[in-house]
Amino acid sequence: MTTIQLGFADWLVIGLYFVFVLGIGLYLKKYTRNENDFFLAGRKNSAWVAGLAFLSANLGALELLGMTGNTFQYGMYVAHFYWIGAIPAMLFLGVYMMPFYYSSRIKSVPGYLKLRFDEKTRVLNAAAFGVMTLLVSGINLYAMALVLHTFLGWNWDFSMWVSAATVAAYVTLSGLMSAIFTEIIQFFLIWFGLFLVSILGVIEIGSIHEVFSRIPPAYGTLWSTSANPADNGMLVTWGGVVLGLGFVLSFGYWTTDFLVVQRAFSAKNLRSARLTPILASFFKMAVPFIVVVAGLVALILSQDKQSGFALLQEGGQVKYDSALPLLIARYYPPGLIGLGVTALLAGFMAGQAGNISAFNTVWTYDIYQSVINKKASEAHLLRMGRVATIAGILISLVTAYWAKSFPSIMDYMQAIFSWVNAPLFATMLLGMFVKWITPNGAFWGLLAGMGSSFTLFLAVKFEWVERNLITLSSVSSDMAANFWRAWWAWLICFAVTIVISLFTERKSDAELTGLVKGLTPEVKEGDVPIYLKPGFIACISLIILVALNIYFW
Amino acid sequence: MSDDLKKMRPIWFFVGMMLLTIGIIVMLSGVYYLFFPSDAHTVLAHLHPSLWWGFIIFLAGIIFLVSNRNVMVD
């Protein structure tokens, strides 16, 4: 394809974004006085600030491009990732889990594992999380360079080094606070920069009703084709969606992944921390109005020969991720193109900053202070956080170049998530709600869960076992295998943790006060009106979720 | 410690500044291409999306900026 040409106004918008994020990093530096400011943004954010950052840390450009392409491939089923695959877990985090996290004043998720269990479980999780964040950060960088090179003709090295240097500069200057500020700016850029694609797409097709009438019937439903995997594009049953995506993968990510949970830790009090994922859930439910609508529009246009719209192909393979950039090129005139490109750039860079700010915290507290230098002073830890930021960015660059020479690394992305997050959710769930779970049970359970997830991935990848054995159906897809693998990893971790806990020494009730249900005082909301209570707002979110699922049944 | 080191501008102020500036740029480019149409023909160009979408962004920027112009947070 010929690359998209940018005009003066486009370059002005892109340049302005870089000036803004660097300016914000410089402005916030004078407010970053200690380690608490750098790693936890001073714990002074409102629920709205923490909530939008919580959502935006997950709303990267890689996801926007990927999910638009997935909609082209699988239809409305992709909305499961945003609805059942996110909302129940976000609400559960806010209503039930946040009191244990926030009240224990921990600085990271591995920090909770240290208090609830022991040092070895903390270090195991911290090491796995550190590797995962750097890999994801590097792959994010590679994906950004790939998009900019393919659609704008930009130089690979230039794209990667300029964006990495910018992220390194503002995260090093003011840590989590600047990461949160840029994530919120990214949130607005994505909505103002990309929602117009859906609006113009619907205008071109005629109406939203026309959009749904022109796609294959199975592409416009959520549940009515889920009894038989052969009836839906994703080749997955409702069991895989509910157990694998809705329960394990979703709860594993939204309730335990420090990248998102760290934003809630930055809230100014427990009520704000509980509201953080609950407020974010409303915005999460709205994202399909960008990605799903755009994906369906791309599908309809590609079926209409007269539209002149076709996805890119490489070696006979359709590049589904090209759907969103091609729609931007189709609808956006000069000026708006710059905004669309900036929205994608912001998504990539904020995603990278989010990973790096989570990595520098886990490295500094859960590996460096815990294993290497137990007596480090506050000032020393602050310096270490800044060094870890630079080192993390450099390792991400190495990973990005590695991914460039070995593109199938992208296939391992889902494996990495189900390797780290799915079993961790079993450990957390048992740790927070069952007081007789022991440190040894948690450690060996987590190790068994992580090991089994990785082994199952390799077994399917290299055809040591039939994929259908894992997905429990004769028809399945890679996506279905991901869902089911996560479920088995969770179950193995859950079972091993319980069995070993039955035979090993538990911690005393005094040691577990404030960390486990039943040994923690109930949260009292005081005189707060009912409509401001986290539980009430969570109920509204849940009602909207149910209504959306019924409407698109 | 002086007050200006304790208090800072809220994020919403910066969001407002950015949206206002981007809105103006997009809107002005829309006005320019209204009189001097671009060679890059886009679908639905006759709807002049830069003009009205730029205005919406500009309006959102104004709202954020005005409602936070005197706000300082801890």
XYZ file of C-alpha atoms in Angstrom:
627
model
C 0.000 0.000 0.000
C 1.042 3.609 -0.380
C 1.720 5.214 2.979
C -0.485 7.900 4.521
C 0.865 11.389 3.870
C 0.901 13.820 6.794
C 0.424 17.570 6.354
C 1.617 20.525 8.426
C -1.413 20.432 10.780
C -0.877 16.704 11.385
C 2.749 17.197 12.372
C 1.704 20.095 14.600
C -0.735 17.867 16.548
C 1.852 15.066 16.896
C 4.563 17.535 17.997
C 2.166 19.112 20.477
C 1.539 15.749 22.137
C 5.275 15.200 22.697
C 5.674 18.730 24.093
C 2.731 18.151 26.459
C 3.882 14.848 27.924
C 7.458 16.068 28.399
C 6.163 19.359 29.852
C 3.950 17.480 32.309
C 6.898 15.315 33.381
C 8.951 18.469 34.045
C 6.066 20.225 35.828
C 5.450 17.246 38.138
C 9.134 16.751 38.992
C 9.073 19.402 41.716
C 6.160 17.571 43.386
C 8.050 14.250 43.366
C 9.986 14.593 46.596
C 10.151 11.076 48.010
C 9.682 7.395 47.166
C 5.982 7.569 48.066
C 5.484 10.314 45.446
C 7.513 8.426 42.822
C 6.076 4.925 43.267
C 2.542 5.648 44.500
C 1.897 9.187 43.215
C 1.763 10.342 46.869
C -1.474 8.370 47.465
C -3.518 11.544 46.870
C -5.526 10.903 43.685
C -9.302 11.178 43.476
C -11.367 8.168 42.389
C -11.908 9.779 38.973
C -8.188 10.309 38.313
C -7.260 6.817 39.567
C -10.273 5.301 37.754
C -9.461 6.749 34.333
C -5.792 5.793 34.769
C -6.873 2.281 35.843
C -8.783 1.892 32.591
C -6.221 3.618 30.375
C -3.335 1.486 31.655
C -5.121 -1.376 29.915
C -6.406 0.549 26.889
C -3.266 0.387 24.770
C -3.070 0.863 21.024
C -2.065 -2.783 20.616
C -5.414 -3.740 22.099
C -7.390 -1.229 20.003
C -5.824 -2.453 16.756
C -6.062 -6.103 17.796
C -9.678 -5.971 18.973
C -10.870 -4.092 15.876
C -9.179 -6.807 13.805
C -10.668 -9.534 16.008
C -14.151 -8.072 15.459
C -13.561 -8.288 11.715
C -12.664 -11.957 12.267
C -15.117 -13.013 15.001
C -17.892 -10.360 15.079
C -19.667 -9.187 18.259
C -18.069 -12.002 20.306
C -15.185 -9.592 20.848
C -17.456 -7.523 23.125
C -17.124 -10.403 25.622
C -13.593 -9.143 26.314
C -15.011 -5.787 27.453
C -18.186 -6.947 29.196
C -18.215 -10.375 30.868
C -14.449 -10.518 30.406
C -13.846 -7.380 32.481
C -16.770 -5.863 34.392
C -17.531 -8.584 36.997
C -13.822 -8.767 37.874
C -13.475 -4.965 38.162
C -16.515 -4.782 40.437
C -15.275 -7.716 42.549
C -11.935 -5.933 42.989
C -13.634 -2.718 44.117
C -16.240 -4.243 46.377
C -14.460 -7.229 47.961
C -10.697 -7.218 47.383
C -9.648 -3.580 47.639
C -10.153 -3.357 51.433
C -7.465 -6.043 51.922
C -5.079 -4.457 49.429
C -5.494 -0.835 50.468
C -5.846 -1.230 54.234
C -2.622 -3.239 54.509
C -0.738 -0.208 53.037
C 1.242 -2.422 50.693
C 3.119 -0.852 47.793
C 2.666 -3.679 45.302
C 0.720 -6.909 44.742
C 3.789 -9.066 45.552
C 3.957 -7.022 48.779
C 0.571 -8.494 49.767
C 1.900 -12.010 49.107
C 4.786 -11.312 51.512
C 2.398 -10.221 54.302
C -0.178 -12.950 53.722
C 2.250 -15.790 52.949
C 6.030 -15.381 52.893
C 9.072 -13.982 51.129
C 9.523 -16.812 48.601
C 5.982 -16.480 47.226
C 6.519 -12.735 46.891
C 9.809 -13.106 45.014
C 8.385 -15.804 42.721
C 5.498 -13.571 41.701
C 7.682 -10.431 41.487
C 10.179 -12.151 39.182
C 7.427 -13.518 36.910
C 5.686 -10.126 36.839
C 8.954 -8.305 36.080
C 9.706 -10.563 33.111
C 6.106 -10.240 31.859
C 6.009 -6.427 32.028
C 9.317 -6.002 30.213
C 8.293 -8.461 27.496
C 4.938 -6.730 27.052
C 6.604 -3.311 27.065
C 9.093 -4.410 24.381
C 6.429 -6.052 22.234
C 4.345 -2.874 22.569
C 7.323 -0.878 21.280
C 7.822 -3.291 18.383
C 4.115 -3.162 17.480
C 4.198 0.632 17.499
C 7.194 0.760 15.156
C 5.500 -1.807 12.894
C 2.313 0.282 12.618
C 4.184 3.551 12.057
C 6.439 1.915 9.460
C 3.596 0.195 7.584
C 1.127 3.076 7.467
C 3.289 6.188 7.649
C 6.576 4.883 6.265
C 8.458 6.019 9.381
C 11.897 4.610 10.130
C 11.868 1.671 12.594
C 14.808 2.773 14.724
C 13.690 6.410 14.831
C 10.137 5.492 15.969
C 11.317 3.140 18.689
C 14.112 5.286 20.105
C 12.195 8.589 20.120
C 9.144 7.127 21.854
C 11.263 5.082 24.296
C 13.376 8.135 25.146
C 10.256 10.249 25.727
C 8.709 7.638 28.033
C 12.033 7.220 29.858
C 12.257 10.990 30.353
C 8.844 11.595 31.873
C 8.680 8.417 33.984
C 12.203 9.036 35.337
C 11.301 12.626 36.207
C 8.131 12.007 38.197
C 7.322 8.292 38.302
C 3.781 7.019 38.647
C 2.228 10.506 38.768
C 3.432 11.418 35.270
C 2.456 7.935 34.020
C -1.065 8.514 35.401
C -1.306 12.035 33.908
C -0.292 10.805 30.467
C -2.690 7.859 30.732
C -5.584 10.252 31.324
C -4.500 12.407 28.392
C -4.312 9.207 26.339
C -7.901 8.356 27.379
C -9.224 11.617 25.897
C -7.019 11.373 22.811
C -8.300 7.853 22.102
C -11.942 8.881 22.399
C -11.583 12.115 20.426
C -9.106 10.573 18.009
C -10.775 7.254 17.226
C -14.499 7.384 18.052
C -15.022 9.510 14.935
C -14.012 6.459 12.853
C -17.084 4.607 14.147
C -19.352 7.634 13.660
C -18.248 8.185 10.043
C -18.380 4.430 9.375
C -22.007 4.239 10.510
C -22.826 7.356 8.447
C -21.317 5.745 5.343
C -23.164 2.446 5.847
C -26.435 4.279 6.582
C -27.353 3.553 10.201
C -26.406 1.259 13.076
C -29.437 -0.883 12.183
C -28.085 -1.204 8.630
C -24.689 -2.264 10.038
C -26.244 -5.179 11.932
C -28.456 -6.172 9.007
C -25.476 -6.471 6.637
C -23.253 -8.757 8.736
C -23.708 -12.550 8.981
C -26.319 -13.268 11.729
C -23.821 -15.105 13.975
C -21.538 -12.021 13.934
C -24.123 -9.825 15.650
C -24.846 -11.936 18.740
C -23.175 -12.573 22.081
C -24.698 -15.751 23.498
C -27.338 -17.225 21.175
C -24.680 -19.049 19.119
C -22.539 -20.159 22.043
C -24.082 -23.604 22.655
C -22.319 -25.091 19.639
C -18.784 -23.793 18.895
C -19.256 -24.439 15.162
C -22.034 -21.789 15.129
C -19.835 -18.836 16.115
C -16.745 -17.347 14.526
C -14.591 -17.762 17.629
C -15.262 -21.538 17.771
C -15.805 -21.424 21.516
C -18.635 -22.580 23.770
C -20.298 -20.510 26.498
C -18.355 -22.650 28.983
C -15.040 -21.420 27.593
C -16.261 -17.815 27.599
C -17.598 -17.964 31.168
C -14.930 -20.111 32.873
C -11.835 -19.200 30.864
C -12.421 -15.560 29.898
C -15.118 -14.328 32.299
C -13.724 -16.006 35.387
C -10.042 -16.932 35.266
C -8.430 -14.670 32.645
C -10.549 -11.664 33.565
C -10.298 -11.978 37.357
C -6.651 -12.988 37.018
C -5.857 -9.812 35.109
C -8.128 -7.178 36.672
C -7.738 -8.183 40.311
C -4.079 -9.191 40.504
C -2.116 -7.513 37.685
C -0.111 -4.805 39.407
C -0.082 -2.688 36.222
C -3.759 -1.796 36.750
C -4.091 -2.348 40.519
C -1.213 0.117 41.145
C -3.499 2.930 39.917
C -6.012 2.125 42.680
C -3.210 2.125 45.268
C -2.556 5.770 44.322
C -6.042 6.816 45.534
C -6.290 9.174 48.499
C -8.421 6.937 50.747
C -10.070 3.528 50.866
C -13.388 4.755 49.449
C -11.620 6.300 46.431
C -9.555 3.145 45.983
C -12.731 1.012 45.978
C -14.410 3.384 43.523
C -11.381 3.298 41.165
C -12.227 0.034 39.317
C -15.982 0.597 39.740
C -15.928 3.968 37.928
C -13.537 2.520 35.337
C -16.078 -0.243 34.604
C -18.520 2.245 33.037
C -15.893 3.483 30.579
C -14.710 -0.063 29.883
C -18.232 -1.021 28.801
C -18.177 1.855 26.285
C -14.957 0.816 24.462
C -16.800 -1.596 22.073
C -18.455 1.488 20.602
C -15.029 2.220 19.104
C -13.517 -1.184 18.373
C -16.535 -3.398 17.681
C -18.407 -0.835 15.576
C -15.237 -0.027 13.594
C -14.521 -3.748 13.089
C -18.049 -4.413 11.809
C -17.875 -1.398 9.484
C -14.566 -2.720 8.084
C -16.163 -6.147 7.578
C -19.117 -4.712 5.635
C -16.904 -2.461 3.490
C -14.575 -5.341 2.634
C -17.551 -7.428 1.457
C -18.682 -4.596 -0.829
C -16.425 -4.649 -3.916
C -17.460 -1.103 -4.880
C -16.230 0.374 -1.594
C -12.588 -0.113 -2.605
C -11.780 -1.200 0.953
C -9.605 -4.246 1.614
C -7.434 -5.299 4.531
C -3.707 -5.651 3.962
C -2.349 -9.069 3.071
C 1.122 -10.474 3.545
C 2.192 -13.800 2.090
C -1.454 -14.717 1.484
C -2.349 -14.000 5.133
C -4.918 -11.301 5.909
C -3.570 -8.701 8.370
C -6.639 -8.118 10.522
C -4.861 -5.486 12.630
C -4.784 -3.199 9.591
C -8.557 -2.549 9.846
C -8.431 0.487 12.154
C -5.514 2.346 10.472
C -7.122 1.750 7.042
C -10.416 3.221 8.271
C -8.534 6.255 9.629
C -6.925 6.716 6.207
C -10.332 6.306 4.535
C -12.219 8.923 6.562
C -9.757 11.375 8.115
C -8.713 14.453 6.122
C -5.426 16.281 6.884
C -5.476 17.619 10.453
C -7.656 14.806 11.700
C -5.137 12.246 10.448
C -2.614 13.786 12.859
C -5.103 13.364 15.702
C -5.745 9.709 14.775
C -2.012 8.970 14.606
C -1.444 10.810 17.911
C -4.192 8.731 19.569
C -2.421 5.540 18.480
C 0.992 6.916 19.503
C -0.393 7.966 22.893
C -1.891 4.501 23.336
C 1.442 2.821 22.610
C 3.501 5.194 24.749
C 1.134 5.236 27.735
C 1.000 1.427 27.570
C 4.766 1.337 27.729
C 4.909 3.906 30.557
C 2.345 1.883 32.515
C 4.420 -1.280 32.239
C 7.630 0.521 33.138
C 6.146 2.297 36.187
C 4.779 -1.034 37.471
C 8.130 -2.732 36.771
C 10.220 -0.099 38.585
C 8.036 -0.459 41.709
C 8.109 -4.269 41.796
C 11.833 -4.361 41.042
C 12.680 -1.775 43.724
C 10.514 -3.087 46.575
C 9.977 -6.758 45.853
C 13.336 -7.778 44.406
C 15.974 -5.128 45.193
C 14.908 -4.213 48.742
C 13.640 -7.685 49.525
C 16.610 -9.737 48.278
C 19.589 -7.532 47.377
C 19.703 -4.557 49.766
C 17.369 -4.911 52.759
C 18.717 -1.780 54.503
C 18.327 0.647 51.597
C 17.288 4.171 52.650
C 14.287 6.055 51.210
C 16.549 8.261 49.089
C 18.417 5.211 47.821
C 15.145 3.486 46.829
C 14.041 6.623 44.966
C 17.336 6.600 43.020
C 16.929 2.863 42.372
C 13.409 3.514 41.000
C 14.844 5.966 38.478
C 17.671 3.613 37.501
C 15.154 0.763 37.114
C 13.093 2.974 34.790
C 16.042 3.575 32.446
C 17.138 -0.075 32.647
C 13.566 -1.241 32.002
C 13.308 0.940 28.899
C 16.643 -0.357 27.570
C 15.575 -3.981 28.125
C 12.269 -3.182 26.368
C 14.253 -1.895 23.381
C 16.263 -5.129 23.282
C 12.992 -7.109 23.441
C 11.560 -4.963 20.635
C 14.532 -5.727 18.365
C 14.248 -9.401 19.326
C 10.548 -9.351 18.386
C 11.437 -7.689 15.075
C 13.737 -10.561 14.150
C 11.376 -13.197 15.592
C 7.789 -12.021 14.874
C 6.150 -15.207 16.197
C 6.980 -13.920 19.695
C 3.583 -12.207 19.430
C 1.999 -15.674 19.634
C 3.437 -16.047 23.118
C 1.687 -12.933 24.465
C -1.481 -14.711 25.583
C 0.607 -17.524 27.003
C 2.514 -15.048 29.149
C -0.734 -13.654 30.616
C -2.214 -17.045 31.427
C 1.178 -18.156 32.766
C 1.448 -15.361 35.342
C -2.052 -14.040 36.068
C -4.401 -17.033 35.924
C -2.771 -19.069 38.723
C -2.072 -15.941 40.778
C -5.804 -15.286 40.956
C -6.315 -18.690 42.645
C -3.571 -17.837 45.164
C -5.089 -14.409 45.890
C -8.642 -15.707 46.142
C -7.678 -18.417 48.611
C -5.308 -16.079 50.461
C -7.901 -13.350 50.990
C -10.910 -15.513 51.784
C -9.584 -18.714 53.454
C -7.490 -18.226 56.575
C -6.037 -21.754 56.814
C -4.208 -21.523 53.477
C -0.493 -21.814 54.328
C 2.635 -20.122 52.918
C 3.944 -23.431 51.543
C 0.564 -24.240 49.996
C 0.523 -20.860 48.237
C 4.090 -21.141 46.941
C 3.850 -24.674 45.554
C 0.345 -24.068 44.232
C 1.499 -20.951 42.381
C 4.536 -22.749 40.987
C 2.387 -25.700 39.847
C -0.162 -23.358 38.231
C 2.484 -21.344 36.374
C 4.326 -24.507 35.295
C 1.178 -26.254 34.078
C 0.018 -23.228 32.069
C 3.375 -22.988 30.343
C 3.552 -26.743 29.743
C 0.029 -26.845 28.293
C 0.948 -23.994 25.929
C 4.043 -25.830 24.678
C 2.131 -29.130 24.459
C -0.481 -27.623 22.129
C 1.998 -25.474 20.201
C 4.247 -28.421 19.370
C 1.319 -30.861 19.036
C 2.379 -33.144 21.903
C -1.338 -33.318 22.785
C -4.510 -32.629 20.791
C -5.901 -29.122 21.360
C -9.408 -30.561 21.584
C -8.373 -32.429 24.726
C -7.892 -29.084 26.460
C -10.943 -27.309 25.019
C -13.308 -30.286 25.615
C -14.881 -29.921 22.169
C -14.222 -31.314 18.717
C -14.075 -27.821 17.163
C -11.924 -25.050 18.632
C -9.689 -22.059 17.864
C -6.462 -20.651 19.324
C -8.604 -18.211 21.285
C -10.666 -21.071 22.749
C -7.435 -22.869 23.702
C -6.257 -19.712 25.533
C -9.480 -19.536 27.536
C -9.400 -23.198 28.511
C -5.663 -23.270 29.304
C -6.179 -20.409 31.741
C -9.001 -22.348 33.398
C -6.879 -25.509 33.848
C -3.913 -23.514 35.208
C -6.218 -21.830 37.717
C -7.760 -25.150 38.768
C -4.374 -26.837 39.217
C -3.083 -23.918 41.328
C -6.319 -23.913 43.361
C -6.213 -27.683 44.038
C -2.478 -27.914 44.795
C -2.661 -24.919 47.160
C -5.505 -26.510 49.131
C -3.953 -29.986 49.308
C -0.525 -28.762 50.469
C -2.146 -26.350 52.950
C -3.842 -29.310 54.636
C -0.440 -30.743 55.578
C 1.716 -27.687 56.267
C 1.959 -25.048 58.998
C -0.428 -22.086 58.832
C 0.093 -18.549 60.109
C -1.525 -17.430 63.357
C -4.701 -15.304 63.343
C -2.729 -12.382 64.797
C -0.372 -12.399 61.788
C -3.294 -12.414 59.362
C -5.346 -9.584 60.853
C -6.290 -7.080 58.132
C -5.266 -9.491 55.363
C -7.964 -12.177 55.360
C -11.765 -12.115 55.358
C -13.074 -12.842 58.839
C -9.964 -11.382 60.494
C -10.445 -7.891 59.027
C -12.909 -5.300 60.350
C -15.847 -4.732 57.967
C -15.627 -1.518 55.917
C -17.964 1.159 57.323
C -18.994 3.876 54.854
C -20.197 6.265 57.589
C -22.572 9.052 56.565
C -21.954 8.811 52.825
C -25.263 8.981 50.861
C -26.263 5.650 49.326
C -25.766 6.864 45.736
C -22.085 7.548 46.501
C -21.399 4.168 48.083
C -19.150 1.801 46.068
C -21.612 -1.080 46.467
C -24.513 0.942 45.061
C -22.514 2.275 42.085
C -21.252 -1.273 41.412
C -24.889 -2.462 41.278
C -25.692 0.145 38.596
C -22.692 -1.012 36.571
C -23.841 -4.617 36.904
C -27.376 -3.752 35.765
C -26.009 -2.019 32.636
C -23.806 -5.065 31.948
C -26.790 -7.428 32.171
C -28.897 -5.112 29.972
C -26.193 -4.976 27.266
C -25.856 -8.769 27.269
C -29.608 -9.262 26.981
C -29.914 -6.636 24.213
C -27.184 -8.245 22.109
C -28.040 -11.821 23.196
C 7.720 24.651 52.212
C 6.074 27.316 50.056
C 2.439 26.921 49.023
C 3.237 26.628 45.316
C 5.237 23.508 46.091
C 2.354 21.972 48.031
C -0.411 22.714 45.541
C -0.455 21.833 41.880
C -2.706 22.134 38.849
C -5.143 19.215 38.482
C -4.830 16.865 35.526
C -8.143 18.200 34.164
C -6.483 21.577 33.556
C -3.859 19.945 31.325
C -6.522 17.887 29.560
C -8.380 21.138 28.866
C -5.244 22.866 27.518
C -4.465 19.982 25.226
C -7.985 19.549 23.872
C -8.362 23.284 23.341
C -5.121 23.498 21.345
C -5.805 20.361 19.294
C -9.400 21.472 18.691
C -8.206 24.810 17.315
C -5.636 23.158 15.021
C -8.134 20.597 13.657
C -10.844 23.258 13.228
C -8.493 25.672 11.437
C -7.299 22.912 9.119
C -10.990 22.239 8.362
C -11.526 25.914 7.498
C -8.413 25.910 5.300
C -9.460 22.801 3.353
C -12.983 24.234 2.983
C -11.521 26.943 0.739
C -8.541 25.016 -0.633
C -9.693 21.372 -0.938
C -6.985 18.771 -0.317
C -5.659 16.459 -3.038
C -6.064 13.566 -0.599
C -9.697 12.649 -1.316
C -11.299 10.991 1.699
C -14.699 9.316 1.916
C -17.401 11.666 3.326
C -15.097 14.671 2.801
C -18.202 16.711 1.884
C -19.308 16.490 5.540
C -16.159 18.434 6.562
C -15.537 16.336 9.716
C -12.490 18.447 10.679
C -14.738 21.466 11.115
C -17.402 20.057 13.436
C -15.273 17.454 15.194
C -12.561 20.079 15.787
C -15.243 22.352 17.246
C -16.459 19.608 19.601
C -12.875 19.018 20.814
C -12.401 22.775 21.233
C -15.627 22.991 23.262
C -14.590 20.100 25.520
C -11.225 21.837 26.058
C -12.938 25.101 27.024
C -15.180 23.306 29.539
C -12.246 21.530 31.224
C -10.112 24.673 31.218
C -12.742 27.082 32.544
C -14.006 24.739 35.253
C -10.451 24.167 36.517
C -8.846 27.571 35.913
C -8.595 28.441 39.623
C -8.354 24.935 41.041
C -5.203 23.804 42.834
C -4.926 20.361 44.423
C -2.620 18.752 47.027
